[in-house]
Amino acid sequence: MWAVGFWRAALSRAPCGCRSQSAVAQLRGILEGELEGIRAAGTWKSERIITSRQGPHIHVDGVSGGILNFCANNYLGLSSHPEVIQAGLRALEEFGAGLSSVRFICGTQSIHKSLEAKIARFHQREDAILYPSCFDANAGLFEALLTPEDAVLSDELNHASIIDGIRLCKAHKYRYSHLDMADLEAKLQEAQKHRLRLVATDGAFSMDGDIAPLQDICRLASQYGALVFVDECHATGFLGPTGRGTDELLGVMDQVTIVNSTLGKALGGASGGYTTGPGPLVSLLRQRARPYLFSNSLPPAVVGCASKALDLLMESNTIVQSMAAKTQRFRTKMEAAGFTISGASHPICPVMLGDARLASCMADDMLKRGIFVIGFSYPVVPKGKARIRVQISAVHSEEDIDRCVEAFVEVGRLHKALP
């Protein structure tokens, strides 16, 4: 007892700097333990360094020669499109590098309003509001719209940004099984006691490449007096006859109330997100959405690039129409080789492997063969469902796709993932 008392007294007399250093040392120990656990589980995520523009053909630091990129969200190949780049340069020259302000103070330029109007026209909605990212759009929507009197019903495999956004709101929360319409109906019946009911779903699910059954969701929403929200990040620009997204693909554009999407994938790939829907909703978000109120405006160059990407898309759907055949070519050849590909008819083509370490090692060996793909494992996907997610772009050639398949077959046999 005496010794314990002695050391307590000694510590109490120790300079604050010593106690602070002790706390930092404790923190380091905790963090190193966490990091070592990630490494041991085979789920460590390294960042490869690209030394060129984004595109189907890239250069990677430490790897000689050109690399075929099969894991970007560059669905339409617009990230380095010359007209998109020139539009960004013009906006940079005319409107400057940035606004140094949030929108409501002195951060709204004519190009921001023009892009918002263009997005609303593209989606055939009343109005739109820009955010720094779609993660921010999802973080801002639910808290501003829903109260403790309301309910939100969310697919269990919705994107993390939807999940986090829902956590921020005070509405009653219901989670239905993935794509399970019987479970959604049961939850809607249970939620009838609430003022507003909002069904929230991804249009296309980014890890599995499957598409929400929006026709059934909208039918149930109509039957039970609910609203429908769709996150279209992995659909805007390339799903549907003119690239409007899953609501166009499935013929329910007039039944989906709210659409959130991104400028950071098919539409130029730079940054930015948005909400589009009823005019009063957008007006409310301008007053209450915290990520909008407390984040700087999108930089002019990003706005210029996204605006031009939308122009190109609305002028012609030729790029959109080339996606389906290329996606089908990859899926058919991979399945014929013996791989299991999740989802259906979406350019996200997850090569299911199960084991996290296997996915990581195969991705590394693919890079050695000139193919850039990444293994996905827990916590990005459930344990036991590790995969390599391949993404097809409109600017991949048939030769590119065939070379990717050949490399997968070789590496799959090497790691005994194929017979």
Short mmCIF file of C-alpha atoms in Angstrom, two decimals:
data_model
loop_
_atom_site.label_atom_id
_atom_site.label_comp_id
_atom_site.label_asym_id
_atom_site.label_seq_id
_atom_site.Cartn_x
_atom_site.Cartn_y
_atom_site.Cartn_z
CA MET A 1 0.00 0.00 0.00
CA TRP A 2 2.83 2.36 0.85
CA ALA A 3 4.40 1.85 -2.58
CA VAL A 4 1.14 2.54 -4.37
CA GLY A 5 0.65 5.73 -2.39
CA PHE A 6 4.21 6.81 -3.06
CA TRP A 7 3.88 6.49 -6.83
CA ARG A 8 0.49 8.19 -6.88
CA ALA A 9 1.99 11.12 -5.03
CA ALA A 10 5.00 11.15 -7.32
CA LEU A 11 2.81 11.19 -10.40
CA SER A 12 0.66 13.95 -9.00
CA ARG A 13 3.80 16.07 -8.58
CA ALA A 14 5.12 15.18 -12.07
CA PRO A 15 5.24 18.05 -14.56
CA CYS A 16 2.27 18.26 -16.94
CA GLY A 17 4.60 17.64 -19.87
CA CYS A 18 5.61 14.23 -18.46
CA ARG A 19 1.98 13.18 -17.97
CA SER A 20 1.18 14.39 -21.49
CA GLN A 21 4.07 12.36 -22.92
CA SER A 22 2.82 9.33 -21.00
CA ALA A 23 -0.65 9.77 -22.52
CA VAL A 24 0.83 10.03 -26.02
CA ALA A 25 2.90 6.90 -25.42
CA GLN A 26 -0.25 5.09 -24.27
CA LEU A 27 -2.08 6.26 -27.40
CA ARG A 28 0.75 5.05 -29.63
CA GLY A 29 0.63 1.62 -28.01
CA ILE A 30 -3.11 1.35 -28.56
CA LEU A 31 -2.86 2.49 -32.19
CA GLU A 32 0.04 0.15 -33.01
CA GLY A 33 -1.96 -2.74 -31.58
CA GLU A 34 -4.92 -1.87 -33.79
CA LEU A 35 -2.73 -1.52 -36.87
CA GLU A 36 -0.99 -4.81 -36.22
CA GLY A 37 -4.38 -6.50 -35.97
CA ILE A 38 -5.32 -5.15 -39.40
CA ARG A 39 -2.06 -6.41 -40.89
CA ALA A 40 -2.45 -9.84 -39.26
CA ALA A 41 -5.98 -10.19 -40.65
CA GLY A 42 -4.74 -9.53 -44.18
CA THR A 43 -7.02 -6.50 -44.54
CA TRP A 44 -4.34 -3.80 -44.69
CA LYS A 45 -5.09 -1.30 -47.46
CA SER A 46 -2.03 0.09 -49.21
CA GLU A 47 -2.23 3.09 -51.51
CA ARG A 48 -0.59 2.66 -54.88
CA ILE A 49 0.73 5.91 -56.33
CA ILE A 50 -0.36 6.84 -59.85
CA THR A 51 2.05 9.10 -61.73
CA SER A 52 -0.19 9.91 -64.71
CA ARG A 53 -3.68 11.12 -65.52
CA GLN A 54 -6.61 8.89 -64.64
CA GLY A 55 -7.72 6.69 -67.52
CA PRO A 56 -7.78 3.14 -68.85
CA HIS A 57 -4.00 3.29 -69.34
CA ILE A 58 -1.98 4.69 -66.44
CA HIS A 59 1.49 4.69 -64.92
CA VAL A 60 2.14 3.51 -61.37
CA ASP A 61 5.10 4.44 -59.19
CA GLY A 62 7.56 1.57 -58.92
CA VAL A 63 6.05 -0.39 -61.82
CA SER A 64 7.70 -0.22 -65.22
CA GLY A 65 5.61 0.25 -68.34
CA GLY A 66 1.97 1.12 -68.82
CA ILE A 67 -0.78 -0.35 -66.64
CA LEU A 68 -4.38 -1.16 -67.53
CA ASN A 69 -6.68 0.34 -64.90
CA PHE A 70 -9.75 -1.75 -64.09
CA CYS A 71 -10.79 -0.30 -60.74
CA ALA A 72 -11.67 3.38 -61.30
CA ASN A 73 -15.16 4.88 -61.08
CA ASN A 74 -14.32 6.55 -64.40
CA TYR A 75 -17.30 4.86 -66.05
CA LEU A 76 -17.54 7.11 -69.11
CA GLY A 77 -13.84 7.88 -69.43
CA LEU A 78 -14.43 11.60 -68.86
CA SER A 79 -11.86 12.12 -66.09
CA SER A 80 -9.22 13.08 -68.65
CA HIS A 81 -11.44 13.97 -71.60
CA PRO A 82 -9.82 16.94 -73.43
CA GLU A 83 -13.04 19.00 -73.51
CA VAL A 84 -13.63 18.43 -69.80
CA ILE A 85 -10.07 19.49 -68.99
CA GLN A 86 -10.35 22.63 -71.12
CA ALA A 87 -13.63 23.55 -69.43
CA GLY A 88 -11.92 23.26 -66.06
CA LEU A 89 -9.04 25.45 -67.21
CA ARG A 90 -11.45 28.13 -68.49
CA ALA A 91 -13.35 28.15 -65.20
CA LEU A 92 -10.09 28.37 -63.26
CA GLU A 93 -8.95 31.33 -65.34
CA GLU A 94 -12.27 33.20 -65.20
CA PHE A 95 -13.49 32.42 -61.68
CA GLY A 96 -10.28 31.71 -59.75
CA ALA A 97 -8.93 28.84 -57.67
CA GLY A 98 -11.60 28.94 -54.97
CA LEU A 99 -14.13 31.02 -53.08
CA SER A 100 -12.65 31.09 -49.55
CA SER A 101 -16.23 31.01 -48.31
CA VAL A 102 -19.29 28.91 -47.75
CA ARG A 103 -22.15 29.38 -50.16
CA PHE A 104 -24.42 31.65 -48.13
CA ILE A 105 -21.72 34.22 -47.27
CA CYS A 106 -19.86 34.99 -50.48
CA GLY A 107 -19.33 31.57 -52.05
CA THR A 108 -21.97 31.38 -54.77
CA GLN A 109 -20.91 32.18 -58.32
CA SER A 110 -22.97 32.11 -61.48
CA ILE A 111 -21.39 28.80 -62.48
CA HIS A 112 -22.63 27.14 -59.27
CA LYS A 113 -26.21 28.18 -59.98
CA SER A 114 -25.86 27.17 -63.63
CA LEU A 115 -24.61 23.68 -62.71
CA GLU A 116 -27.40 23.20 -60.16
CA ALA A 117 -30.00 24.11 -62.77
CA LYS A 118 -28.36 21.75 -65.29
CA ILE A 119 -28.40 18.87 -62.78
CA ALA A 120 -32.10 19.44 -62.09
CA ARG A 121 -32.88 19.40 -65.82
CA PHE A 122 -30.80 16.28 -66.34
CA HIS A 123 -32.71 14.40 -63.64
CA GLN A 124 -36.04 16.03 -64.56
CA ARG A 125 -36.45 17.45 -61.05
CA GLU A 126 -37.41 20.90 -59.78
CA ASP A 127 -34.13 22.00 -58.21
CA ALA A 128 -30.70 20.83 -57.07
CA ILE A 129 -28.11 21.75 -54.44
CA LEU A 130 -24.34 21.14 -54.63
CA TYR A 131 -22.14 19.71 -51.86
CA PRO A 132 -18.39 19.02 -51.62
CA SER A 133 -19.18 15.30 -52.02
CA CYS A 134 -22.12 12.93 -52.10
CA PHE A 135 -21.02 11.74 -48.66
CA ASP A 136 -21.83 15.29 -47.53
CA ALA A 137 -25.13 15.25 -49.43
CA ASN A 138 -26.14 12.09 -47.58
CA ALA A 139 -24.90 13.52 -44.29
CA GLY A 140 -27.00 16.65 -44.81
CA LEU A 141 -30.28 15.25 -46.08
CA PHE A 142 -31.80 13.06 -43.38
CA GLU A 143 -31.03 15.30 -40.39
CA ALA A 144 -32.51 18.34 -42.13
CA LEU A 145 -35.60 16.57 -43.47
CA LEU A 146 -36.67 14.06 -40.82
CA THR A 147 -37.83 14.65 -37.22
CA PRO A 148 -38.64 12.33 -34.28
CA GLU A 149 -42.15 12.09 -35.74
CA ASP A 150 -40.84 10.46 -38.93
CA ALA A 151 -39.37 7.12 -40.01
CA VAL A 152 -36.62 6.08 -42.42
CA LEU A 153 -36.42 2.57 -43.87
CA SER A 154 -32.97 1.63 -45.15
CA ASP A 155 -31.58 -1.34 -47.11
CA GLU A 156 -29.08 -3.16 -44.91
CA LEU A 157 -26.33 -2.91 -47.55
CA ASN A 158 -26.69 0.80 -48.25
CA HIS A 159 -23.49 2.80 -48.65
CA ALA A 160 -21.71 3.92 -45.48
CA SER A 161 -22.58 7.55 -46.20
CA ILE A 162 -26.31 6.75 -46.17
CA ILE A 163 -25.91 4.79 -42.94
CA ASP A 164 -23.96 7.63 -41.31
CA GLY A 165 -26.44 10.22 -42.56
CA ILE A 166 -29.35 8.28 -41.09
CA ARG A 167 -27.53 7.97 -37.77
CA LEU A 168 -27.41 11.77 -37.54
CA CYS A 169 -31.19 12.19 -37.80
CA LYS A 170 -33.71 11.70 -34.99
CA ALA A 171 -36.26 9.76 -37.04
CA HIS A 172 -37.26 6.21 -36.14
CA LYS A 173 -34.94 3.83 -37.99
CA TYR A 174 -35.91 0.59 -39.72
CA ARG A 175 -33.48 -1.64 -41.60
CA TYR A 176 -34.80 -4.14 -44.13
CA SER A 177 -32.94 -7.15 -45.53
CA HIS A 178 -31.04 -6.51 -48.75
CA LEU A 179 -33.42 -6.24 -51.74
CA ASP A 180 -36.07 -8.12 -49.69
CA MET A 181 -39.42 -6.60 -50.62
CA ALA A 182 -41.40 -8.78 -48.19
CA ASP A 183 -39.27 -7.46 -45.33
CA LEU A 184 -39.61 -3.88 -46.60
CA GLU A 185 -43.39 -4.26 -46.69
CA ALA A 186 -43.42 -5.59 -43.14
CA LYS A 187 -41.32 -2.63 -42.00
CA LEU A 188 -43.61 -0.19 -43.87
CA GLN A 189 -46.63 -1.69 -42.11
CA GLU A 190 -44.88 -1.24 -38.78
CA ALA A 191 -43.97 2.37 -39.64
CA GLN A 192 -47.51 3.49 -40.46
CA LYS A 193 -47.75 5.25 -37.10
CA HIS A 194 -45.15 7.84 -38.12
CA ARG A 195 -45.73 11.17 -39.89
CA LEU A 196 -43.38 10.77 -42.87
CA ARG A 197 -41.95 7.47 -44.10
CA LEU A 198 -38.85 7.62 -46.30
CA VAL A 199 -37.49 4.50 -48.03
CA ALA A 200 -33.75 4.94 -48.63
CA THR A 201 -31.77 2.77 -51.03
CA ASP A 202 -28.76 2.76 -53.27
CA GLY A 203 -29.78 2.56 -56.92
CA ALA A 204 -26.79 0.36 -57.73
CA PHE A 205 -24.89 -1.19 -54.83
CA SER A 206 -21.20 -0.45 -55.18
CA MET A 207 -19.75 -3.62 -53.65
CA ASP A 208 -22.01 -6.19 -55.31
CA GLY A 209 -23.02 -4.59 -58.59
CA ASP A 210 -26.70 -5.40 -58.02
CA ILE A 211 -29.54 -2.98 -58.71
CA ALA A 212 -32.37 -2.03 -56.37
CA PRO A 213 -35.84 -3.25 -57.49
CA LEU A 214 -37.14 0.29 -57.74
CA GLN A 215 -40.39 -0.69 -59.43
CA ASP A 216 -41.34 -2.82 -56.41
CA ILE A 217 -40.01 -0.25 -53.95
CA CYS A 218 -42.04 2.51 -55.56
CA ARG A 219 -45.15 0.31 -55.65
CA LEU A 220 -44.85 -0.41 -51.93
CA ALA A 221 -44.10 3.24 -51.18
CA SER A 222 -47.26 4.27 -53.01
CA GLN A 223 -49.31 1.59 -51.24
CA TYR A 224 -48.11 2.65 -47.78
CA GLY A 225 -47.82 6.40 -48.32
CA ALA A 226 -44.02 6.61 -48.26
CA LEU A 227 -41.43 8.71 -50.07
CA VAL A 228 -38.50 7.19 -52.01
CA PHE A 229 -34.88 8.32 -51.83
CA VAL A 230 -32.23 6.85 -54.16
CA ASP A 231 -28.45 7.29 -54.06
CA GLU A 232 -27.37 7.14 -57.71
CA CYS A 233 -23.59 7.48 -57.38
CA HIS A 234 -22.93 4.24 -59.26
CA ALA A 235 -25.66 4.83 -61.84
CA THR A 236 -25.66 8.50 -62.86
CA GLY A 237 -24.29 8.95 -66.35
CA PHE A 238 -24.46 5.38 -67.63
CA LEU A 239 -27.53 3.43 -66.45
CA GLY A 240 -30.75 3.93 -68.36
CA PRO A 241 -31.20 4.72 -72.08
CA THR A 242 -29.80 8.26 -71.65
CA GLY A 243 -27.72 7.75 -68.49
CA ARG A 244 -30.16 9.30 -66.03
CA GLY A 245 -29.74 6.40 -63.62
CA THR A 246 -31.60 3.43 -62.18
CA ASP A 247 -34.89 5.32 -61.95
CA GLU A 248 -34.73 5.86 -65.74
CA LEU A 249 -33.54 2.29 -66.32
CA LEU A 250 -36.56 0.93 -64.45
CA GLY A 251 -39.07 3.53 -65.63
CA VAL A 252 -39.86 5.16 -62.27
CA MET A 253 -38.34 8.65 -62.61
CA ASP A 254 -41.71 10.22 -61.71
CA GLN A 255 -42.03 8.04 -58.57
CA VAL A 256 -38.65 8.68 -56.92
CA THR A 257 -38.88 11.80 -54.75
CA ILE A 258 -35.24 12.51 -53.96
CA VAL A 259 -32.01 11.66 -55.79
CA ASN A 260 -28.52 12.10 -54.37
CA SER A 261 -25.54 11.55 -56.60
CA THR A 262 -21.94 12.50 -57.31
CA LEU A 263 -19.82 14.45 -59.73
CA GLY A 264 -16.83 12.34 -58.69
CA LYS A 265 -17.45 9.23 -60.75
CA ALA A 266 -18.94 9.19 -64.26
CA LEU A 267 -19.39 12.98 -64.46
CA GLY A 268 -15.75 13.98 -64.72
CA GLY A 269 -14.46 12.21 -61.65
CA ALA A 270 -13.18 15.28 -59.79
CA SER A 271 -15.29 15.90 -56.70
CA GLY A 272 -18.67 17.13 -55.59
CA GLY A 273 -22.12 15.73 -54.90
CA TYR A 274 -25.69 16.92 -54.99
CA THR A 275 -29.30 16.45 -53.98
CA THR A 276 -32.04 16.97 -56.55
CA GLY A 277 -35.77 16.85 -55.94
CA PRO A 278 -38.72 19.06 -54.95
CA GLY A 279 -38.00 22.79 -54.87
CA PRO A 280 -39.10 23.28 -51.22
CA LEU A 281 -36.82 20.45 -50.09
CA VAL A 282 -33.80 22.02 -51.79
CA SER A 283 -34.68 25.38 -50.23
CA LEU A 284 -34.86 23.74 -46.79
CA LEU A 285 -31.47 22.09 -47.30
CA ARG A 286 -29.93 25.47 -48.10
CA GLN A 287 -31.16 26.65 -44.69
CA ARG A 288 -30.47 23.58 -42.55
CA ALA A 289 -28.06 21.07 -44.12
CA ARG A 290 -24.92 21.37 -42.01
CA PRO A 291 -22.41 20.07 -44.60
CA TYR A 292 -23.74 22.73 -47.02
CA LEU A 293 -23.79 25.55 -44.48
CA PHE A 294 -20.34 24.85 -43.04
CA SER A 295 -18.29 23.70 -46.05
CA ASN A 296 -16.53 25.81 -48.64
CA SER A 297 -18.05 26.04 -52.10
CA LEU A 298 -16.96 23.66 -54.83
CA PRO A 299 -13.87 25.08 -56.61
CA PRO A 300 -14.63 26.69 -59.99
CA ALA A 301 -12.46 24.24 -61.93
CA VAL A 302 -14.45 21.31 -60.53
CA VAL A 303 -17.72 23.03 -61.41
CA GLY A 304 -16.50 23.73 -64.94
CA CYS A 305 -15.41 20.14 -65.51
CA ALA A 306 -18.67 18.66 -64.22
CA SER A 307 -20.76 21.06 -66.27
CA LYS A 308 -18.95 20.08 -69.47
CA ALA A 309 -19.29 16.37 -68.62
CA LEU A 310 -23.05 16.84 -68.34
CA ASP A 311 -23.10 18.72 -71.65
CA LEU A 312 -21.32 15.84 -73.39
CA LEU A 313 -23.72 13.34 -71.87
CA MET A 314 -26.84 15.28 -72.81
CA GLU A 315 -25.60 15.87 -76.37
CA SER A 316 -25.21 12.16 -77.16
CA ASN A 317 -25.83 8.78 -75.52
CA THR A 318 -23.25 7.00 -77.69
CA ILE A 319 -20.86 6.54 -74.78
CA VAL A 320 -23.63 5.16 -72.58
CA GLN A 321 -24.66 2.58 -75.17
CA SER A 322 -21.13 1.19 -75.46
CA MET A 323 -21.07 0.15 -71.80
CA ALA A 324 -23.44 -2.81 -71.91
CA ALA A 325 -21.58 -4.85 -74.53
CA LYS A 326 -18.20 -4.35 -72.84
CA THR A 327 -19.60 -5.27 -69.44
CA GLN A 328 -21.22 -8.41 -70.84
CA ARG A 329 -17.99 -9.42 -72.60
CA PHE A 330 -16.04 -9.32 -69.33
CA ARG A 331 -18.71 -11.09 -67.27
CA THR A 332 -19.22 -13.86 -69.84
CA LYS A 333 -15.52 -14.60 -70.28
CA MET A 334 -14.82 -14.59 -66.53
CA GLU A 335 -17.72 -16.90 -65.73
CA ALA A 336 -16.69 -19.23 -68.55
CA ALA A 337 -13.23 -19.40 -66.95
CA GLY A 338 -14.78 -20.52 -63.65
CA PHE A 339 -14.95 -17.30 -61.62
CA THR A 340 -18.04 -16.22 -59.69
CA ILE A 341 -19.07 -12.67 -60.62
CA SER A 342 -21.57 -10.94 -58.35
CA GLY A 343 -24.38 -8.69 -59.59
CA ALA A 344 -25.86 -8.56 -63.06
CA SER A 345 -25.36 -6.32 -66.08
CA HIS A 346 -23.60 -3.57 -64.12
CA PRO A 347 -20.05 -2.41 -64.97
CA ILE A 348 -19.16 -3.14 -61.35
CA CYS A 349 -18.05 -6.77 -61.66
CA PRO A 350 -17.01 -8.19 -58.26
CA VAL A 351 -14.82 -11.29 -58.60
CA MET A 352 -15.84 -13.21 -55.48
CA LEU A 353 -12.96 -14.93 -53.67
CA GLY A 354 -14.02 -15.13 -50.01
CA ASP A 355 -10.61 -14.94 -48.34
CA ALA A 356 -9.18 -11.48 -47.62
CA ARG A 357 -5.54 -12.50 -47.98
CA LEU A 358 -6.27 -14.29 -51.26
CA ALA A 359 -7.96 -11.19 -52.68
CA SER A 360 -5.04 -8.99 -51.65
CA CYS A 361 -2.36 -11.35 -53.00
CA MET A 362 -4.16 -11.90 -56.29
CA ALA A 363 -4.54 -8.14 -56.77
CA ASP A 364 -0.79 -7.70 -56.19
CA ASP A 365 0.01 -10.40 -58.75
CA MET A 366 -2.39 -8.83 -61.24
CA LEU A 367 -0.38 -5.60 -60.99
CA LYS A 368 2.78 -7.55 -61.82
CA ARG A 369 1.00 -8.55 -65.03
CA GLY A 370 0.06 -4.97 -65.85
CA ILE A 371 -3.52 -4.94 -64.49
CA PHE A 372 -4.51 -2.48 -61.75
CA VAL A 373 -7.25 -3.98 -59.53
CA ILE A 374 -7.79 -3.86 -55.77
CA GLY A 375 -8.88 -6.48 -53.25
CA PHE A 376 -11.81 -5.53 -51.01
CA SER A 377 -12.24 -7.09 -47.58
CA TYR A 378 -13.70 -6.40 -44.14
CA PRO A 379 -14.81 -3.83 -43.00
CA VAL A 380 -15.58 -2.58 -46.55
CA VAL A 381 -17.43 -5.85 -47.23
CA PRO A 382 -18.67 -8.54 -44.78
CA LYS A 383 -16.20 -11.05 -43.39
CA GLY A 384 -15.83 -14.07 -45.64
CA LYS A 385 -16.93 -12.15 -48.73
CA ALA A 386 -13.64 -10.66 -49.89
CA ARG A 387 -13.41 -9.91 -53.58
CA ILE A 388 -11.58 -8.07 -56.32
CA ARG A 389 -13.92 -5.43 -57.69
CA VAL A 390 -13.43 -4.89 -61.41
CA GLN A 391 -15.00 -1.83 -63.04
CA ILE A 392 -15.54 -1.57 -66.77
CA SER A 393 -15.20 1.81 -68.47
CA ALA A 394 -16.57 2.98 -71.80
CA VAL A 395 -12.99 3.71 -72.87
CA HIS A 396 -11.75 0.16 -72.32
CA SER A 397 -11.21 -1.62 -75.63
CA GLU A 398 -12.16 -5.24 -76.25
CA GLU A 399 -8.43 -6.02 -76.27
CA ASP A 400 -8.09 -4.41 -72.83
CA ILE A 401 -10.91 -6.55 -71.47
CA ASP A 402 -9.52 -9.76 -72.95
CA ARG A 403 -6.06 -9.03 -71.52
CA CYS A 404 -7.59 -8.49 -68.08
CA VAL A 405 -9.45 -11.81 -68.25
CA GLU A 406 -6.29 -13.65 -69.36
CA ALA A 407 -4.37 -12.20 -66.39
CA PHE A 408 -7.15 -13.24 -63.98
CA VAL A 409 -7.09 -16.80 -65.30
CA GLU A 410 -3.31 -17.00 -64.93
CA VAL A 411 -3.29 -15.53 -61.42
CA GLY A 412 -6.35 -17.53 -60.37
CA ARG A 413 -4.63 -20.78 -61.29
CA LEU A 414 -1.43 -19.66 -59.56
CA HIS A 415 -3.34 -19.15 -56.29
CA LYS A 416 -5.57 -22.22 -56.82
CA ALA A 417 -8.68 -20.04 -57.04
CA LEU A 418 -9.34 -21.87 -60.33
CA PRO A 419 -8.85 -25.57 -61.13
#
